Coordinates of C-alpha atoms in Angstrom, one line a residue:
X90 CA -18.4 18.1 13.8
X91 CA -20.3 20.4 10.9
X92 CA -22.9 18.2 8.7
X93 CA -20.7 19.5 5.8
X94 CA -17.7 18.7 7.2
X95 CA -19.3 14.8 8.1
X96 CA -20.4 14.8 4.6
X97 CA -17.1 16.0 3.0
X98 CA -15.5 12.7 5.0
X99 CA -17.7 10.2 3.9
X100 CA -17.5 10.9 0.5
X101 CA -13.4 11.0 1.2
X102 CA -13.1 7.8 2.9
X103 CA -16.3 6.1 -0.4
X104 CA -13.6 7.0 -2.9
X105 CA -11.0 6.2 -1.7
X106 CA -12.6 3.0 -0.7
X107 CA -13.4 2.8 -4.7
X108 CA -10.5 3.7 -6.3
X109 CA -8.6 0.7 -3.9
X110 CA -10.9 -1.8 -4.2
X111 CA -11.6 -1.1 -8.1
X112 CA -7.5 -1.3 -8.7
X113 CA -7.0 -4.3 -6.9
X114 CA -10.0 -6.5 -8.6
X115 CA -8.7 -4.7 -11.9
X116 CA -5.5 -6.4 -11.2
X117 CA -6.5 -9.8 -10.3
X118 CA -8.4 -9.5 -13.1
X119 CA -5.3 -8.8 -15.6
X120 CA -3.5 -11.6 -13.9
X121 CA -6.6 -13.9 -13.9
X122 CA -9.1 -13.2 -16.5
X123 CA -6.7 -11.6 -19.3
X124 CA -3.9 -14.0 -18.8
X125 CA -1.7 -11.1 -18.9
X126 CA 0.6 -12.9 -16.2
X127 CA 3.5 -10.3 -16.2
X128 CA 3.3 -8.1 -13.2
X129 CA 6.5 -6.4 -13.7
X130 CA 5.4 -4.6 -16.4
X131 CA 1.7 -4.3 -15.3
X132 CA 3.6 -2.3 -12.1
X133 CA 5.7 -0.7 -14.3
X134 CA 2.4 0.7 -16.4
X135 CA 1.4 1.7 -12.9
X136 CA 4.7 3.7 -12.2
X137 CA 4.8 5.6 -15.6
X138 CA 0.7 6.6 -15.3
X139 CA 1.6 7.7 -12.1
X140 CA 4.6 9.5 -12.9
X141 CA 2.4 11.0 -16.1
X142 CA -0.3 11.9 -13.8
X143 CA 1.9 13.4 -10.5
X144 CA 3.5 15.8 -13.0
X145 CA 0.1 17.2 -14.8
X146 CA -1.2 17.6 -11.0
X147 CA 1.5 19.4 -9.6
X148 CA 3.1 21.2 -12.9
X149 CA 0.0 21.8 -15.4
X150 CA -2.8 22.0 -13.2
X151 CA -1.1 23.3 -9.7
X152 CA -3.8 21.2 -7.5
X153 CA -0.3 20.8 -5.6
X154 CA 2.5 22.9 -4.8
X155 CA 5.8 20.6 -5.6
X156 CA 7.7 20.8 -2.4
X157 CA 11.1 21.2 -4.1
X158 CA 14.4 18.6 -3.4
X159 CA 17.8 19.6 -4.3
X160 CA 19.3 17.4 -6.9
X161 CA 21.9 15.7 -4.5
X162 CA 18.9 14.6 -2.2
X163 CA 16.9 13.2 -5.2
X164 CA 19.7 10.6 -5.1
X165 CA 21.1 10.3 -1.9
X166 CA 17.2 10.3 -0.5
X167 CA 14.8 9.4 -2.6
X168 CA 16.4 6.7 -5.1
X169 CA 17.2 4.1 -2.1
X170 CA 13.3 4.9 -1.0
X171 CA 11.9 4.7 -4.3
X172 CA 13.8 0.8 -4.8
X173 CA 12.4 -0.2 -1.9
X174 CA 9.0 1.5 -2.6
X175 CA 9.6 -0.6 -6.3
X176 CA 10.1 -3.7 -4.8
X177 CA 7.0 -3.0 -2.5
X178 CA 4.5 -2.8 -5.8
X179 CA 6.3 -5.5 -7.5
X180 CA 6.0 -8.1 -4.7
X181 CA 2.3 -7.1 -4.2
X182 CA 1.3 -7.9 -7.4
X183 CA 3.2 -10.8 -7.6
X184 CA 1.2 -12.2 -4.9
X185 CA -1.7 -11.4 -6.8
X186 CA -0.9 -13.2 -9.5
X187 CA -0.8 -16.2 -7.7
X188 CA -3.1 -16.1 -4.2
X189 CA -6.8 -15.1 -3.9
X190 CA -7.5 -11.2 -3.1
X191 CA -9.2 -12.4 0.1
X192 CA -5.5 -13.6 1.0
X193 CA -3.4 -11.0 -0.2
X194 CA -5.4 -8.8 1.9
X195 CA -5.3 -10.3 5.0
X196 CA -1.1 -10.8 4.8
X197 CA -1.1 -7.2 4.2
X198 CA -2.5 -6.5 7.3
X199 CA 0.3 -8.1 9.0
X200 CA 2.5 -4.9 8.5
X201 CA 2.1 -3.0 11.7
X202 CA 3.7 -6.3 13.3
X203 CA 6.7 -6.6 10.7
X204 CA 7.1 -2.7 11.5
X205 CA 7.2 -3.3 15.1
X206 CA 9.7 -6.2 14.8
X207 CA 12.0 -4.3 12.4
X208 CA 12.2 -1.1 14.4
X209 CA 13.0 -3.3 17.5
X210 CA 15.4 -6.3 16.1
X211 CA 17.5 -3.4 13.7
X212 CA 17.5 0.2 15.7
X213 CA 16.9 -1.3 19.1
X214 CA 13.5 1.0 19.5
X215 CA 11.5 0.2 22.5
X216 CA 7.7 -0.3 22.6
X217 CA 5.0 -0.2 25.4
X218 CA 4.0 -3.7 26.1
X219 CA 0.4 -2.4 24.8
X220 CA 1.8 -2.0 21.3
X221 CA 3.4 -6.0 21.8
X222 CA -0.1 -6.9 23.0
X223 CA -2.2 -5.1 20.2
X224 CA 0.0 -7.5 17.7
X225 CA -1.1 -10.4 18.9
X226 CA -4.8 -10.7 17.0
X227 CA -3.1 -9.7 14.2
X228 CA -0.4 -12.5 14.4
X229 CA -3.0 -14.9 15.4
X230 CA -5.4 -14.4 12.7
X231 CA -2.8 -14.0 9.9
X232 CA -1.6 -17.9 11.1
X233 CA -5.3 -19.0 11.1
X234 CA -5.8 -17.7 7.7
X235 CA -2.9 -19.0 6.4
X236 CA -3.5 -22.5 7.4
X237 CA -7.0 -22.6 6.5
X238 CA -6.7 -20.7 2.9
X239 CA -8.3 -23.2 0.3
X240 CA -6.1 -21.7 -2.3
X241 CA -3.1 -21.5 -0.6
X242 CA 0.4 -20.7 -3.1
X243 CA 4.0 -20.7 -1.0
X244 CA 5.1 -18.6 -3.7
X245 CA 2.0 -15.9 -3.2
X246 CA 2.3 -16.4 -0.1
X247 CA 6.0 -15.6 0.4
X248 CA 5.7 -12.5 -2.0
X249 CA 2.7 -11.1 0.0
X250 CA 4.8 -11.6 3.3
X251 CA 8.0 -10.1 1.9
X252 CA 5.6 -7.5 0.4
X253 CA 5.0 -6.6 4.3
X254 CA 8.4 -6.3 5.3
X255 CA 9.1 -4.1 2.0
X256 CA 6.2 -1.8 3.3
X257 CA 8.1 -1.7 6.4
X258 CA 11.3 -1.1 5.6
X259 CA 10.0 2.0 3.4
X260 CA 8.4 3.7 6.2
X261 CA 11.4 3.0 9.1
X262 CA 13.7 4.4 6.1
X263 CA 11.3 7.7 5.5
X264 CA 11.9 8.7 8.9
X265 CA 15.6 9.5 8.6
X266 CA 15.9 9.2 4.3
X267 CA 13.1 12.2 4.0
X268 CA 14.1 13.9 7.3
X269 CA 12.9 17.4 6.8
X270 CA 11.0 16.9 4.1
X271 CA 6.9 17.2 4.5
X272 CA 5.9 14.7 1.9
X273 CA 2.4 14.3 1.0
X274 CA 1.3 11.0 -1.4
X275 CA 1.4 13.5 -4.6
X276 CA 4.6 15.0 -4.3
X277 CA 5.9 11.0 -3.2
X278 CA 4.3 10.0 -6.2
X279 CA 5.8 13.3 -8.1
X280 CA 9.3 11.9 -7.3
X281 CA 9.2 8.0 -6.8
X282 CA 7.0 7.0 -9.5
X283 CA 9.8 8.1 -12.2
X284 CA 13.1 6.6 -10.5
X285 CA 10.9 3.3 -10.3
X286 CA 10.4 3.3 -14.0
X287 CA 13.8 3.5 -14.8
X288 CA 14.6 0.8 -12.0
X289 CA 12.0 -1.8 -13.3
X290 CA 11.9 -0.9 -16.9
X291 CA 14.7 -3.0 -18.2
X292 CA 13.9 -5.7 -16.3
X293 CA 10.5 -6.2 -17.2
X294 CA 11.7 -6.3 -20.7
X295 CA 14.3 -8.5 -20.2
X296 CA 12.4 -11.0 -18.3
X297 CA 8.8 -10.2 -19.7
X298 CA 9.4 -8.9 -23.0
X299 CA 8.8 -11.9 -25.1
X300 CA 6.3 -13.6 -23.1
X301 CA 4.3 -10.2 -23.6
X302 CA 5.1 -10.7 -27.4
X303 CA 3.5 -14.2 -27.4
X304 CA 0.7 -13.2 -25.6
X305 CA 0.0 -10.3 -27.8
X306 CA -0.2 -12.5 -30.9
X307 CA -2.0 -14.9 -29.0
X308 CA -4.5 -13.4 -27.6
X309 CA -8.2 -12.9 -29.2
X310 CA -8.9 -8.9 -28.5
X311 CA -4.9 -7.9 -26.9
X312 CA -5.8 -4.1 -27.7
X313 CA -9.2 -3.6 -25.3
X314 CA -7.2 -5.7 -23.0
X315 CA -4.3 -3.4 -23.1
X316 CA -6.6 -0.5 -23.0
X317 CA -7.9 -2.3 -19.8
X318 CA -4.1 -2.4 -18.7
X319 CA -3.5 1.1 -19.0
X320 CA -6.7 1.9 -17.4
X321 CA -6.2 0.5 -13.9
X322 CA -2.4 2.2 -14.3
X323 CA -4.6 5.3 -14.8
X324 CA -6.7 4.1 -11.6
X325 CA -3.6 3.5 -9.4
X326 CA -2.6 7.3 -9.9
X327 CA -6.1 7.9 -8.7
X328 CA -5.8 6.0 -5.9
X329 CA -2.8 8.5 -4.5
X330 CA -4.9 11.2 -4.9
X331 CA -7.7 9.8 -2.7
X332 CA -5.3 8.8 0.1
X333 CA -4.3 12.9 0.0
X334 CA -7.9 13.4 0.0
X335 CA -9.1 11.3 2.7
X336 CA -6.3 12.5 4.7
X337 CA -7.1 16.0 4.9
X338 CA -10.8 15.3 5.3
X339 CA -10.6 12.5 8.6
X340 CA -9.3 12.4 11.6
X341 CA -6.2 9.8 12.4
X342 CA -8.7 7.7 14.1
X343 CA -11.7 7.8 11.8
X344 CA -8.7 7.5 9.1
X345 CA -7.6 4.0 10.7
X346 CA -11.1 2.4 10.9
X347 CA -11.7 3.2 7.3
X348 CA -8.3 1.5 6.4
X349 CA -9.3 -2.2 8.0
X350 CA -13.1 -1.5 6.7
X351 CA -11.8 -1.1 3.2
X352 CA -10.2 -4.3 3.6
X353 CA -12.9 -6.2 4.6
X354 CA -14.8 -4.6 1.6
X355 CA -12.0 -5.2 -0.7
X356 CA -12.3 -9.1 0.0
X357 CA -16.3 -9.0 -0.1
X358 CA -16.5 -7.6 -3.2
X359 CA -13.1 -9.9 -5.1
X360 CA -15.5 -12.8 -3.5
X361 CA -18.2 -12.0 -5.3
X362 CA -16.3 -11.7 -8.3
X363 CA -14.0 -14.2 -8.4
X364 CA -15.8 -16.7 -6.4
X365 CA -12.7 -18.2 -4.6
X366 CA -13.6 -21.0 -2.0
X367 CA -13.3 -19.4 1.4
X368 CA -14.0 -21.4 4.6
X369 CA -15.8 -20.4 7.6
X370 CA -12.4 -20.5 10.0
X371 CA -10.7 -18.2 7.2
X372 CA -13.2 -15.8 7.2
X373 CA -12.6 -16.0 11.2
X374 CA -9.3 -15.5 11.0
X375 CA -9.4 -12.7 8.4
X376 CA -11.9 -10.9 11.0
X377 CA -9.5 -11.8 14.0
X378 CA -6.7 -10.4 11.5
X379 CA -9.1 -6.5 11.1
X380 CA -10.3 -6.7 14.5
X381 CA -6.0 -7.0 15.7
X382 CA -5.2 -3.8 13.3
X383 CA -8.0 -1.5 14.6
X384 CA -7.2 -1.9 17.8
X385 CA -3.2 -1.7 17.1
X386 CA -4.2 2.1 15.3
X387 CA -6.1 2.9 18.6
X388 CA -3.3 2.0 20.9
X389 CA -1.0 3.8 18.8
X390 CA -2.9 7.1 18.6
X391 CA -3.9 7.0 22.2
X392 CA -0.4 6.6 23.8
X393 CA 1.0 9.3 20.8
X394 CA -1.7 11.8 23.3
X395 CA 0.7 11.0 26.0
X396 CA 2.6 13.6 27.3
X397 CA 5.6 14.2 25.3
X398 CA 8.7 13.6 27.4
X399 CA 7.2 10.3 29.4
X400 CA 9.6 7.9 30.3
X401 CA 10.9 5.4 28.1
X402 CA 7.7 5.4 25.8
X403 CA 8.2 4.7 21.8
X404 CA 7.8 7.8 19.3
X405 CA 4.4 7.0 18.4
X406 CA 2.7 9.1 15.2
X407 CA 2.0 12.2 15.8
X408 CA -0.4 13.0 12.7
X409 CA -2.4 11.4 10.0
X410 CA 0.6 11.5 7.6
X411 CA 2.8 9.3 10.4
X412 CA -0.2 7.1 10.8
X413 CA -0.9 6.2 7.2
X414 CA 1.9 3.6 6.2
X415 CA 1.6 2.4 10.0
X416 CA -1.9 1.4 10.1
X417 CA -3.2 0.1 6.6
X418 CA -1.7 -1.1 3.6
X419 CA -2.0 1.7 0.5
X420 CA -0.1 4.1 2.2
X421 CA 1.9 6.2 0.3
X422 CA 2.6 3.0 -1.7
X423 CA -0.3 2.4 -2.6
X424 CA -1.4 0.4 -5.7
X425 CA 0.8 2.3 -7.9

């Protein structure tokens, strides 16, 4: 590999590394240090920056070309994908309200196992018994976190598990929703981001609207707080944009390792932060938890080098843009 093409992937993969870890402490930080405790309409900030932001990119600017969807498809296609995709970033950040980043983190990595499990209890797919055995450090560690989290919350907990299966069910439902259609995180973005506005809006403002109101008038300095609000919205848009960056600049390996290293980094640095009491078995299991996902990307990358046409062996991703959702938690969904 070229020194300028080594170069050009580091600085990919630092970014990226940034934008996620700086959205998810911004986040917590809403939830925790602002009080803002409304993460339906903190998501739906997200979804309208990112709407804002997917249309400069791809109309105003042309960094993107918009790969174009006929009307009927927008509905038929990408509404059912962009509810689930809405209840993906709503559950995630509910779970941030409520459990440690550390946490959060960790029960995210448990979706290449809720995948698996999905794609073999609903559409009867089979799997190597390598892929069954690469799961089970990442099983294992998620259950020793869990038990051993000092700040444990059933209800984070659950939202940050059903956040998994969310995840999951939006990437089995891509492969036959979006079937013909080369989507890339912009032009996902370009056309999600909108129809989840108009899904969430009214119910953040039913269910939010006046607790938002009290907090407003309560609150010592609500307009640099809202500025910080709209900010990490800003930052979530961001985010997408590295993912298509890192993408193009790694390879599918290089692209997985850098997934479960930006985890570990994204609980290192929330630690330091926030301070939340972690013990030395969590911190084991956490590790088990990164350790289990690297090792579940490798075993999917080196059996999708098998021959094609091998008997009874799973569809396994056959680029970067199959591996993303499968592997680490931003995917396409990011932190939008």
């Amino acid at each position: 590999m070229e020194e300028g093409s080594v170069f050009r992937s580091v600085l990919a993969i630092l970014q990226w590394w940034g934008f996620n870890v700086t959205v998810i402490i911004m986040n917590k930080w809403i939830f925790q240090k602002l009080d803002f405790k409304f993460p339906l309409s903190v998501s739906c900030v997200h979804f309208i920056c990112s709407s804002i932001g997917a249309y400069i990119v791809i109309k105003i600017l042309k960094l993107k070309p918009l790969i174009v969807v006929e009307a009927e498809d927008r509905w038929r296609r990408i509404f059912p994908m962009s509810f689930v995709f809405c209840i993906n970033i709503v559950l995630g950040n509910v779970s941030l309200r409520y459990i440690p980043v550390s946490f959060m983190q960790t029960i995210k990595s448990f979706t290449p196992a809720t995948t698996v499990v999905l794609q073999w209890l609903v559409w009867r797919k089979y799997f190597e018994w390598r892929i069954w055995a690469s799961l089970v450090p990442i099983v294992g560690g998620i259950l020793l976190t869990s038990v051993t989290e000092l700040s444990f919350n059933m209800f984070g907990f659950c939202a940050a598990l059903f956040g998994c299966l969310a995840t999951s069910t939006k990437t089995i439902l891509a492969e036959s929703l979006l079937h013909g259609y080369k989507f890339d995180s912009i032009n996902t973005v370009y056309y999600m981001a909108p129809f989840a506005t108009m899904i969430l809006g009214i119910p953040a403002l039913l269910l939010e609207g006046n607790g938002i109101m009290s907090w407003f008038e309560s609150h010592p300095s609500p307009w640099s707080a809202l500025i910080i609000i709209f900010s990490s919205g800003v930052l979530a848009f961001c985010l997408n944009f590295s993912i298509f960056y890192v993408i193009h600049s790694t390879t599918a390996v290089t692209f997985n390792v850098a997934g479960n290293l930006k985890v570990a980094v994204a609980v290192l640095v929330s630690w330091l932060i926030f301070r939340n009491p972690i013990s030395y078995m969590n911190a084991v299991g956490c590790g088990i938890t990164l350790v289990g996902c690297t090792f579940y990307g490798y075993v999917r990358h080196m059996l999708s080098q098998q021959t094609p046409g091998t008997p009874r062996t799973p569809r396994t991703p056959r680029n970067k843009m199959e591996l993303l959702p499968l592997v680490n938690n931003d995917k396409l969904q990011g932190k939008v």
